CSV table of C-alpha atoms in Angstrom, one decimal:
chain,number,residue,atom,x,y,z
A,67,UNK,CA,0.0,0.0,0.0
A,68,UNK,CA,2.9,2.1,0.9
A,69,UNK,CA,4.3,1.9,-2.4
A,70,UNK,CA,0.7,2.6,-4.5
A,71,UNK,CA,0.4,5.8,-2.1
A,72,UNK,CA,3.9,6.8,-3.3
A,73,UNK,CA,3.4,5.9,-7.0
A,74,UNK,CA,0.3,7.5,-6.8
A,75,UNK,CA,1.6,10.8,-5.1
A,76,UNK,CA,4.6,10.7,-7.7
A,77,UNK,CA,1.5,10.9,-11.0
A,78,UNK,CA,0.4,13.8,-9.3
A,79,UNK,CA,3.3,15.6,-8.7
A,80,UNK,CA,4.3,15.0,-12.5
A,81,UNK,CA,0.9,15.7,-14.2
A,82,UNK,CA,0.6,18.9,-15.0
A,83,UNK,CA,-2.1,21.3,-15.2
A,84,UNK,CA,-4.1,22.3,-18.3
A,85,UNK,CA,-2.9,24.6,-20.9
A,86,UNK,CA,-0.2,22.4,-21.8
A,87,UNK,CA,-1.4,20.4,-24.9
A,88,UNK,CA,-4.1,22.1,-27.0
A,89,UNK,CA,-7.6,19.6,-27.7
A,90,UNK,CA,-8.2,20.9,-31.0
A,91,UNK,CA,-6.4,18.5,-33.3
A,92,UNK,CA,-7.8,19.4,-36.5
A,93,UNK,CA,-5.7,22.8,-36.3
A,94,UNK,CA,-2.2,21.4,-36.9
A,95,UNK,CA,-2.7,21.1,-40.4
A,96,UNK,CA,-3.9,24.0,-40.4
A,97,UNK,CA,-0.9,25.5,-39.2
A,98,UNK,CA,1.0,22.9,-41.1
A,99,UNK,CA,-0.1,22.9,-44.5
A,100,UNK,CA,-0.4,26.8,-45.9
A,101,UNK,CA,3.3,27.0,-44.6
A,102,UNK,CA,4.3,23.9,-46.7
A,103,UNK,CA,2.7,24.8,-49.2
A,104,UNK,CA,4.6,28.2,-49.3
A,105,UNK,CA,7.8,26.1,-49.1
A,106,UNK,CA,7.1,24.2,-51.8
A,107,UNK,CA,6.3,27.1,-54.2
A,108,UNK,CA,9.6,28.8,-52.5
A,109,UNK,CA,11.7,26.0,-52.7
A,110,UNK,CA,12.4,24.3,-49.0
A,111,UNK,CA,15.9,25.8,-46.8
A,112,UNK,CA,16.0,25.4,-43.5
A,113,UNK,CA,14.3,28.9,-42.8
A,114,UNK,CA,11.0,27.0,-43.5
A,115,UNK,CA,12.1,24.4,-41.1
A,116,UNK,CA,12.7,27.6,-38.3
A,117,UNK,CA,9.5,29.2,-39.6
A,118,UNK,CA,7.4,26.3,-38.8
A,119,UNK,CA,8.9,25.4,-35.5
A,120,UNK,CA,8.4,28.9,-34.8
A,121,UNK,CA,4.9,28.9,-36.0
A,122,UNK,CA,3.8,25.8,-34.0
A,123,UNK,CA,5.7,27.1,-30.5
A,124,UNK,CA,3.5,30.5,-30.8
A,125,UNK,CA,0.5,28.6,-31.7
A,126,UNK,CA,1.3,26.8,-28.5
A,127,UNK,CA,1.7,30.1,-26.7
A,128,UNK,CA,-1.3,31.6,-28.4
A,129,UNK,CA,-2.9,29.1,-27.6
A,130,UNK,CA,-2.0,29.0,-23.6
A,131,UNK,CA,-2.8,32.8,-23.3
A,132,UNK,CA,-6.1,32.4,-24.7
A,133,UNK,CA,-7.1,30.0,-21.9
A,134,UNK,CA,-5.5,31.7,-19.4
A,135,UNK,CA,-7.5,35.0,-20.3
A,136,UNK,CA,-10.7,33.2,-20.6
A,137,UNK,CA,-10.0,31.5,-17.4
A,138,UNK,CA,-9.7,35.2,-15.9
A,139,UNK,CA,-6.3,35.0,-15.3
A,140,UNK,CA,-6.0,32.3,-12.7
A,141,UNK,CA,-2.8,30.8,-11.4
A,142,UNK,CA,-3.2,27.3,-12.5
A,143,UNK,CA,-3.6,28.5,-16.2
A,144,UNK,CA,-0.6,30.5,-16.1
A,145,UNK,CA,2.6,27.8,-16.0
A,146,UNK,CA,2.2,27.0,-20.1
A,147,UNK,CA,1.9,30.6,-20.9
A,148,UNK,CA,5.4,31.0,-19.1
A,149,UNK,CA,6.6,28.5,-20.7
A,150,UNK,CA,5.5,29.0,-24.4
A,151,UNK,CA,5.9,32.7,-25.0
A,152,UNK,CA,9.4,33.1,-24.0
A,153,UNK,CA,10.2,29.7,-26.1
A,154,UNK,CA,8.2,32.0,-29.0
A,155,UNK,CA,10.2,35.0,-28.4
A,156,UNK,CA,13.4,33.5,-28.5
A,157,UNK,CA,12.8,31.7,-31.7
A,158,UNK,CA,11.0,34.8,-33.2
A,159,UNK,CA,14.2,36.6,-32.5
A,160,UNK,CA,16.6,33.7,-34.1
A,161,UNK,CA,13.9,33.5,-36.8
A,162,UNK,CA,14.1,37.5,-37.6
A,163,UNK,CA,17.8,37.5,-37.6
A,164,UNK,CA,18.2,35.0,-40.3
A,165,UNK,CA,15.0,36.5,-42.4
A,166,UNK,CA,14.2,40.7,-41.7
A,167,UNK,CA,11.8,41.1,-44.1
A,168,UNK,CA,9.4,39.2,-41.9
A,169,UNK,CA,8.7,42.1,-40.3
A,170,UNK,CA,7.3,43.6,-42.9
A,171,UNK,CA,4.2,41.0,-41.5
A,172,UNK,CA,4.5,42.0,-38.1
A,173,UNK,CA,1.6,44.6,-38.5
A,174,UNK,CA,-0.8,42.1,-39.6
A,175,UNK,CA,-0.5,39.5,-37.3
A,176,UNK,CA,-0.2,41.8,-34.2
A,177,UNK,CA,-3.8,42.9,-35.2
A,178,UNK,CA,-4.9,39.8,-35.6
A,179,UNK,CA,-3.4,38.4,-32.5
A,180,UNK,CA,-5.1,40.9,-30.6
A,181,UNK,CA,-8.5,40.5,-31.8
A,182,UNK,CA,-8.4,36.6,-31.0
A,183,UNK,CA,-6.8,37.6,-27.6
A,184,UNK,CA,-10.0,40.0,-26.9
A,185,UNK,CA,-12.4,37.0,-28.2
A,186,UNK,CA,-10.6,34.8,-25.6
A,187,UNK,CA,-10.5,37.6,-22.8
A,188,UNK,CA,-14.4,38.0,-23.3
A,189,UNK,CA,-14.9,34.1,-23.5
A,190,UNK,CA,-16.1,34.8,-27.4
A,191,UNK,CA,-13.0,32.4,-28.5
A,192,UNK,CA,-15.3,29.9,-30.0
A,193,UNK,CA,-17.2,33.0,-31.7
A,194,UNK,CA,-17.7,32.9,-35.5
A,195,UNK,CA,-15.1,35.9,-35.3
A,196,UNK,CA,-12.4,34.2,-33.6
A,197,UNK,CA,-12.5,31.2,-35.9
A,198,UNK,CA,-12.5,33.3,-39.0
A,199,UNK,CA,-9.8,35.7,-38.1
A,200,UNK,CA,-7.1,32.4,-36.7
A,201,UNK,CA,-8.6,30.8,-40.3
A,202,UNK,CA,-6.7,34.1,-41.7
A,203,UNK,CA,-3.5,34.4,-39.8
A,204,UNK,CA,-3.2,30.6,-40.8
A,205,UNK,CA,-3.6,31.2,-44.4
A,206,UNK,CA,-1.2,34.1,-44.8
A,207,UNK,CA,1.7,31.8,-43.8
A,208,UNK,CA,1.2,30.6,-47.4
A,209,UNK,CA,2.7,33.8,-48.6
A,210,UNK,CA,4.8,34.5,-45.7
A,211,UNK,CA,6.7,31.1,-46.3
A,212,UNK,CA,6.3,31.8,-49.9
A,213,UNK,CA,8.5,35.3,-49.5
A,214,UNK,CA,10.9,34.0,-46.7
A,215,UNK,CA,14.1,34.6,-47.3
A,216,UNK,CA,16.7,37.9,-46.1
A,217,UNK,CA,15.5,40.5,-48.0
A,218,UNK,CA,12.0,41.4,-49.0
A,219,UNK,CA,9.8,39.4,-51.9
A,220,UNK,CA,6.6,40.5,-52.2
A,221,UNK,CA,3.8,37.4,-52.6
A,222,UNK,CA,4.2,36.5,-56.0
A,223,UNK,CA,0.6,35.9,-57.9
A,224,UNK,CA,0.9,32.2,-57.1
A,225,UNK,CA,1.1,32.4,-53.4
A,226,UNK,CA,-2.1,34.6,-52.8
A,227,UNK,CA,-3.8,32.3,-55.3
A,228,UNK,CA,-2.1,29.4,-52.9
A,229,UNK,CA,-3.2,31.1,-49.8
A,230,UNK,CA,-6.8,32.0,-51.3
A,231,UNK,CA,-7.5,28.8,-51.8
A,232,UNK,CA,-6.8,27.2,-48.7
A,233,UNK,CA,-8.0,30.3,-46.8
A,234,UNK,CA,-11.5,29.7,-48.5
A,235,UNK,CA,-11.2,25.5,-47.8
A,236,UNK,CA,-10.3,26.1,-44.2
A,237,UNK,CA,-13.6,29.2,-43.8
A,238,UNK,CA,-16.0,26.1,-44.7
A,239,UNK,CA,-14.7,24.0,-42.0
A,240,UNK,CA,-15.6,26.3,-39.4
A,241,UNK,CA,-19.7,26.3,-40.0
A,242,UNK,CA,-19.0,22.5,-41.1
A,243,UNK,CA,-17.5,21.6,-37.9
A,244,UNK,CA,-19.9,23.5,-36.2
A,245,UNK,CA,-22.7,22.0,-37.6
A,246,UNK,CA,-21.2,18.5,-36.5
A,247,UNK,CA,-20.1,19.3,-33.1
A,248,UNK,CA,-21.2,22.9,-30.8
A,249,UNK,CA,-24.0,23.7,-33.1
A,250,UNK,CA,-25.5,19.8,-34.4
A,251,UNK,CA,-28.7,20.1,-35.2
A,252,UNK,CA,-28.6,23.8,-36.0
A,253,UNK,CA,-30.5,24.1,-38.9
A,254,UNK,CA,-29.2,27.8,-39.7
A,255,UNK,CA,-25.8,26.4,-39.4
A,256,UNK,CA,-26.3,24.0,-41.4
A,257,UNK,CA,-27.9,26.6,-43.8
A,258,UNK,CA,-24.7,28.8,-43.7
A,259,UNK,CA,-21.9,25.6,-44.4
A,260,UNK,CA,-24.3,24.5,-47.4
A,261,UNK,CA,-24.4,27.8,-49.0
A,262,UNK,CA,-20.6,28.4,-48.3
A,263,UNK,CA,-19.7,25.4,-50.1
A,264,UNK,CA,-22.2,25.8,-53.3
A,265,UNK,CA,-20.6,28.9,-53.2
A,266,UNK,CA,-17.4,27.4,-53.9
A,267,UNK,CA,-18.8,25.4,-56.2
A,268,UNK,CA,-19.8,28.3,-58.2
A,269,UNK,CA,-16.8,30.0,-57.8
A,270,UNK,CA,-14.4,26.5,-58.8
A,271,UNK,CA,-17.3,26.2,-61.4
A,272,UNK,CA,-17.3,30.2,-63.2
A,273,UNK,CA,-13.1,29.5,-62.6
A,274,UNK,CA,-13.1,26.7,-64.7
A,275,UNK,CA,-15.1,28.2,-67.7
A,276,UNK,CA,-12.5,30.8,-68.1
A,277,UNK,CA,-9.6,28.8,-68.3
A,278,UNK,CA,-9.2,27.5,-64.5
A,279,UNK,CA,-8.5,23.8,-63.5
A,280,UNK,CA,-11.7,21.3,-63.3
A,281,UNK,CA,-10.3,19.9,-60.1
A,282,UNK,CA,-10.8,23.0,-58.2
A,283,UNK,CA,-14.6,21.7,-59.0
A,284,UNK,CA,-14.1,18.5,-58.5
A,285,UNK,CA,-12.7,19.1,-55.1
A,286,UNK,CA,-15.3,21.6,-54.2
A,287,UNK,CA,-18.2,19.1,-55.1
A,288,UNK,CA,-16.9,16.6,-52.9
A,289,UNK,CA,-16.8,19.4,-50.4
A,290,UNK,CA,-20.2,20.5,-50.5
A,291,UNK,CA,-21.6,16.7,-50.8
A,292,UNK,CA,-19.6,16.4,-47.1
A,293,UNK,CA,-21.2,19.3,-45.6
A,294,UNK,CA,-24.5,18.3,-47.2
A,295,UNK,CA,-24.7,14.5,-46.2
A,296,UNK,CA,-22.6,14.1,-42.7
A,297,UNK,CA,-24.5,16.2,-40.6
A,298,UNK,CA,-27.5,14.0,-41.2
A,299,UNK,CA,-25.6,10.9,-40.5
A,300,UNK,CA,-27.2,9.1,-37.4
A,301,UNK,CA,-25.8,8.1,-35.4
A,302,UNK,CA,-23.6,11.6,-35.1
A,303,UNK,CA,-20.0,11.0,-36.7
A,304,UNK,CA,-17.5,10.8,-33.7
A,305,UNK,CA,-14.8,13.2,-33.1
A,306,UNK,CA,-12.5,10.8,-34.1
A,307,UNK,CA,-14.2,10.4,-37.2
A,308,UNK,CA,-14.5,14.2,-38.0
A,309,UNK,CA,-11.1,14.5,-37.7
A,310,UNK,CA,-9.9,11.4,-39.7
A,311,UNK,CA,-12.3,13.2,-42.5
A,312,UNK,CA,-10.9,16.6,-42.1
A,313,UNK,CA,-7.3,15.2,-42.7
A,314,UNK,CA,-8.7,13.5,-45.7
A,315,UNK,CA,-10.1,16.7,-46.9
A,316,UNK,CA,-7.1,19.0,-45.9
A,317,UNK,CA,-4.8,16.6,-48.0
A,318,UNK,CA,-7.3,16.3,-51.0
A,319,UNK,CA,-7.4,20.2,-51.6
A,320,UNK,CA,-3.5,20.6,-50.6
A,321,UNK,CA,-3.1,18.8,-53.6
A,322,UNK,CA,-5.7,20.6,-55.3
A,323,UNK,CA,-3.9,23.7,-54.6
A,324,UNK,CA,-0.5,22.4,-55.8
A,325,UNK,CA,-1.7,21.2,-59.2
A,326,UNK,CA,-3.5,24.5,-59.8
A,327,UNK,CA,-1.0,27.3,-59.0
């Protein structure tokens, strides 16, 4: 017994406390993929390598803060946020030294940053606005990665285009995923993720008659066929499941994207 109380005392001592490990698993490829694909229309070095290390460590960090605000600023949420910003800040200084011109960005993401931060401070972090605005900052590391290097490139044609259209994938995941998980059963969410994606549809469509790629529509019909069909699966599609189908997705228009620009 003596030695279950000590092994048990021992767990406690070494779990630690929440903030640590974000829930939300379907954002890594977010974060992963626009800067790969950035890399891949750049060429790869190892300042893509620093840039996404960097990029995952503040989304760590971001992420922390956000909780620790919505949690009103309570000791027990504050350990990972003293962890993860300093980690950030020293790798956005080694990152900054080897590439300037990213500061030309700095602008942008600080705004950004400090809208999600209010969303998070006012418990709104699960808000349409929060998700659309972190669906941005996401989607401009296509261009960011795209223009990395130690002077400054402005985003070439191809990596808006590149960032556009995973920007407009990853905005149809949030009423999607909403209509699957917070908001299942919401009719006028549902509503909102099938009109987003027969927009795309239209937009993949009216692309293709003037000279675009027909698997932009391709892609964008299997899209709206998703959001159309698995919210009225029954029994409701597991998270598990959601998120096996969003990487299946996320991959399927990475692709997309690659073939196109």
């Amino acid at each position: 017994m003596a030695v279950t109380a000590a092994t048990t005392t021992t767990r406690r001592r070494t779990r630690r406390g929440p903030g640590w490990v974000p829930h939300q698993h379907g954002a890594w490829a977010m974060l992963v993929v626009p800067v790969a694909v950035g890399a891949v229309l750049a060429g790869p070095t190892w300042r893509h390598a620093l840039l996404l290390v960097t990029w995952l460590v503040a989304y760590l960090a971001f992420h922390a803060a956000g909780l620790w605000l919505k949690a009103s600023r309570r000791r027990r949420w504050w350990p990972p946020v003293r962890a993860y910003v300093p980690a950030t800040a020293l790798l956005g200084v080694g990152l900054v030294l080897t590439s300037p011109s990213l500061l030309a960005w700095a602008p942008v993401f600080l705004a950004l940053l400090t809208v999600s931060l209010v969303c998070s401070a006012r418990r709104a972090d699960r808000s349409w606005l929060n998700d659309v605005v972190t669906v941005v900052a996401a989607s401009l590391m296509t261009p960011v990665a795209a223009g990395l290097g130690p002077s400054w490139t402005p985003p070439t044609t191809r990596a808006w285009l590149a960032g556009g259209l995973l920007a407009a994938y990853f905005l149809g995941t949030v009423p999607y995923v909403k209509s699957l998980i917070r908001d299942r059963g919401s009719r006028p969410v549902l509503a909102v993720s099938s009109g987003y994606h027969l927009a795309l549809v239209a937009g993949a469509g009216a692309a293709a008659v003037t000279g675009g790629s027909v698997v932009l529509v391709v892609v964008a019909i299997a899209l709206l066929a998703r959001a159309l069909l698995v919210p009225r699966l029954r029994p409701w599609p597991s998270a598990k499941a959601i998120g096996i189908g969003e990487l299946v997705a996320t991959v399927a228009v990475t692709v997309a994207t690659l073939a196109v620009v």
